[in-house]
CSV table of C-alpha atoms in Angstrom, one decimal:
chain,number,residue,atom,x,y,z
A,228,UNK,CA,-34.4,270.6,25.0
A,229,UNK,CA,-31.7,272.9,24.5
A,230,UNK,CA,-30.7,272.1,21.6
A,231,UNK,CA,-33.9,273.7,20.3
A,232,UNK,CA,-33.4,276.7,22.5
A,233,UNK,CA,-29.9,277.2,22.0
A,234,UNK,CA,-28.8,275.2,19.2
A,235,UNK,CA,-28.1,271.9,18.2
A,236,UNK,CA,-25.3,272.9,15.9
A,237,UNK,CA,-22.9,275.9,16.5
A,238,UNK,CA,-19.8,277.5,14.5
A,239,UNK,CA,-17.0,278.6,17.0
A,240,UNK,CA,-13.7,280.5,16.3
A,241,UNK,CA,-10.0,279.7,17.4
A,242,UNK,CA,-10.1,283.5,18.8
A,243,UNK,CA,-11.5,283.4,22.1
A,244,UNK,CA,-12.7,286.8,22.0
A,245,UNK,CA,-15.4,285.6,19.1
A,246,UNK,CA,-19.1,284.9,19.5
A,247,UNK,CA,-20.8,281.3,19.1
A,248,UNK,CA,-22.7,281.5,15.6
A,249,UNK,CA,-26.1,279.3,16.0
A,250,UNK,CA,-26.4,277.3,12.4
A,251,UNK,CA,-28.9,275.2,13.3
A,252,UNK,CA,-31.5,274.2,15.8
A,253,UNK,CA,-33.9,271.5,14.5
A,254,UNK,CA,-33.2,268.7,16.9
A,255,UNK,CA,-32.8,268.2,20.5
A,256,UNK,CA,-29.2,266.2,19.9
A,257,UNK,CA,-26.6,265.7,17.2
A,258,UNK,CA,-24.5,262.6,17.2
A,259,UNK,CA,-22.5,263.0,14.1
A,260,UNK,CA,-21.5,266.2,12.6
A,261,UNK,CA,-18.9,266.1,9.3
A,262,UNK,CA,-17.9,268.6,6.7
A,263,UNK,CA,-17.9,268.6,2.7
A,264,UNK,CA,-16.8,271.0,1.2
A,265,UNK,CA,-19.6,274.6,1.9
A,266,UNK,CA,-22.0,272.0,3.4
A,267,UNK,CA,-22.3,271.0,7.2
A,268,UNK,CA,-24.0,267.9,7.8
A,269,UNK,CA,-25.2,266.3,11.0
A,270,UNK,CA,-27.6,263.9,12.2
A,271,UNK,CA,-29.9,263.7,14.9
A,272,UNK,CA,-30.7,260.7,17.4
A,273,UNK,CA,-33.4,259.2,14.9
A,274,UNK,CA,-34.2,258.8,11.1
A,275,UNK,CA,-32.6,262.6,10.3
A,276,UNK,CA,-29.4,263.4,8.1
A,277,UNK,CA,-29.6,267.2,8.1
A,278,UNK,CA,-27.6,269.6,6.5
A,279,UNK,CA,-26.7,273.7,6.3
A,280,UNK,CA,-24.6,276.0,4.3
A,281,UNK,CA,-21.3,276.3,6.6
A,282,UNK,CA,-22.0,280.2,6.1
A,283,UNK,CA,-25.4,279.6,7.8
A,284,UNK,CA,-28.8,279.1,6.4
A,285,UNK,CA,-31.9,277.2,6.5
A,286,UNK,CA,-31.1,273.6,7.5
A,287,UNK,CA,-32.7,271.1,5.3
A,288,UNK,CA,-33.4,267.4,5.6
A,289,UNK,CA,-31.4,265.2,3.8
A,290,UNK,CA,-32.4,261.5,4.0
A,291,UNK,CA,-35.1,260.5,6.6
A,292,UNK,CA,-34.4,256.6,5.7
A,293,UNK,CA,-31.8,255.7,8.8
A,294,UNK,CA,-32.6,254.5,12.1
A,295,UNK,CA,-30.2,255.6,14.8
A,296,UNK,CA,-28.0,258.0,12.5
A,297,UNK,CA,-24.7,257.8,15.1
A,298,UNK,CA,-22.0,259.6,12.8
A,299,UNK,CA,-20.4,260.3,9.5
A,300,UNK,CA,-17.6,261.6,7.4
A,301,UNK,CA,-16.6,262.6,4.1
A,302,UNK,CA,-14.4,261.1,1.9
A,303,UNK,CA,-12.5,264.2,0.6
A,304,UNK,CA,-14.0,264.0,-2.9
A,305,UNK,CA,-17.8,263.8,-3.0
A,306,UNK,CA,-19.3,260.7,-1.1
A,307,UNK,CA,-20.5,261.3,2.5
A,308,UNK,CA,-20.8,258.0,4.8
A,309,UNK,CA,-23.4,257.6,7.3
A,310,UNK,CA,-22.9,255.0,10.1
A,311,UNK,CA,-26.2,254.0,11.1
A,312,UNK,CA,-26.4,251.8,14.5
A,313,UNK,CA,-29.7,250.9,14.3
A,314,UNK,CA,-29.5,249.1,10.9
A,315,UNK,CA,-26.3,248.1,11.5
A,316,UNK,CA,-25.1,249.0,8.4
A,317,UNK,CA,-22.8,252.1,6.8
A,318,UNK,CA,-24.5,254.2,4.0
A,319,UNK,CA,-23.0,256.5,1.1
A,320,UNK,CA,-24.6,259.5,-0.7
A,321,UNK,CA,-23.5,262.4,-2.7
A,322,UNK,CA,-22.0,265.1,-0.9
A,323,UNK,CA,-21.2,267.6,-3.2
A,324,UNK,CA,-24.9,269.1,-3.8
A,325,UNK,CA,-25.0,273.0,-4.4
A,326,UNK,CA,-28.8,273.2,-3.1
A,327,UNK,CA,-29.7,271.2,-0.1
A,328,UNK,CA,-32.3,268.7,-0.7
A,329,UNK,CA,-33.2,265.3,-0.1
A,330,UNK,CA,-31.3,262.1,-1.6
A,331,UNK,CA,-31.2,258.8,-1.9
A,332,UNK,CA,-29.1,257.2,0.6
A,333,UNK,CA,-27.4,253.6,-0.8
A,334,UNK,CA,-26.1,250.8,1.4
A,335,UNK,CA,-22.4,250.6,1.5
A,336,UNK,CA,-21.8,248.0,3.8
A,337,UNK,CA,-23.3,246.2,7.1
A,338,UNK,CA,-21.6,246.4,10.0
A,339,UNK,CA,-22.8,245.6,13.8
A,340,UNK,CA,-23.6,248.4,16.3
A,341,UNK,CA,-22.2,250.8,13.6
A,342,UNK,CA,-20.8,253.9,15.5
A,343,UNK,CA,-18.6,257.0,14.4
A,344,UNK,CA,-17.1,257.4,11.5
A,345,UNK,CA,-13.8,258.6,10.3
A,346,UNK,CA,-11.9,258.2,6.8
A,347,UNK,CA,-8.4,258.4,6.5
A,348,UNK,CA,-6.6,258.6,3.0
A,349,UNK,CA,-3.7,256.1,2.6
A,350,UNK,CA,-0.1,257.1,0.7
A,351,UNK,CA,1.0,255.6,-2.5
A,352,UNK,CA,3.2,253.5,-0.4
A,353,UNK,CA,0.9,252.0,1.2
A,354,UNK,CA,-1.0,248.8,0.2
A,355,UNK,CA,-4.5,249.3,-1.2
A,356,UNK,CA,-8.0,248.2,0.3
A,357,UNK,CA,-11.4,248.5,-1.3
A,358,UNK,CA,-12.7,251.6,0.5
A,359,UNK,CA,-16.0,249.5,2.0
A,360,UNK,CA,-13.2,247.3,3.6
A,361,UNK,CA,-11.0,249.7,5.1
A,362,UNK,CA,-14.1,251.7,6.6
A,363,UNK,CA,-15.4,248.5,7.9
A,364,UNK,CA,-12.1,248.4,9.5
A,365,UNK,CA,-12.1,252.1,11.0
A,366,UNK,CA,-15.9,251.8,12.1
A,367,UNK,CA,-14.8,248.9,14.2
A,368,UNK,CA,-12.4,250.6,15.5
A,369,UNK,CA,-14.6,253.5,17.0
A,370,UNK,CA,-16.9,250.7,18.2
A,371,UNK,CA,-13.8,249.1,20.3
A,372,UNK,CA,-12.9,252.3,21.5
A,373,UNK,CA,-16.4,253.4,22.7
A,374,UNK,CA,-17.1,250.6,24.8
């Protein structure tokens, strides 16, 4: 159980010469690990969102209401998305909380054997897609890729 030992999540440097800084090591294994804004968030391999100061801290449980927690990102403004495998469905929450504490977590959309998450921000020349649409459409896309 290294990740106990060691830690499940670490802050590294581009400078080689620099030390690993431990932020966290509450659970054995992280599957998704995003950032939002001074806020670290990452999951472990059942029921957990946790999250920690990116300066360091005391990590703190976030929603305990997900069933195989398998990724997330955030949106650049102040929602965090949760991909969930074991529901099969992708969940939203606020992100921009100054203290760390738990939340309600709300269903943004289902999707199958939901996996990864990424969100990518589209031009003003581009055509528009409801955001629950075009992450269904990225999710997918992690899930083809990892198999």
């Amino acid at each position: 159980h290294l990740g106990v030992e060691v830690g499940s999540l670490v802050r590294g440097s581009f400078d080689l010469n620099a030390s690993v800084t431990v932020l966290a090591k509450n659970t054995v294994k992280s599957y998704g690990v995003c950032i939002a804004m001074n806020n670290v968030f990452y999951t472990n391999n059942e029921q957990s969102l946790f999250a920690v100061k990116k300066t360091g801290g005391n990590a703190s449980e976030i929603s305990n209401q997900f069933e195989k927690p398998r990724g997330c990102a955030w949106d650049g403004d102040g929602t965090l998305y949760v991909a969930d495998r074991g529901q099969g469905s992708v969940f939203s929450l606020a992100s921009n909380m100054h203290a760390l504490t738990k939340t309600s977590i709300c269903k943004a959309f289902e999707m199958e054997d939901a996996f990864g998450m990424a969100v990518l921000h589209a031009g003003c020349s581009r055509p528009s897609y409801t955001l629950a649409g075009f992450l269904a459409f990225i999710v997918g896309l992690f899930r083809a890729w990892t198999m």
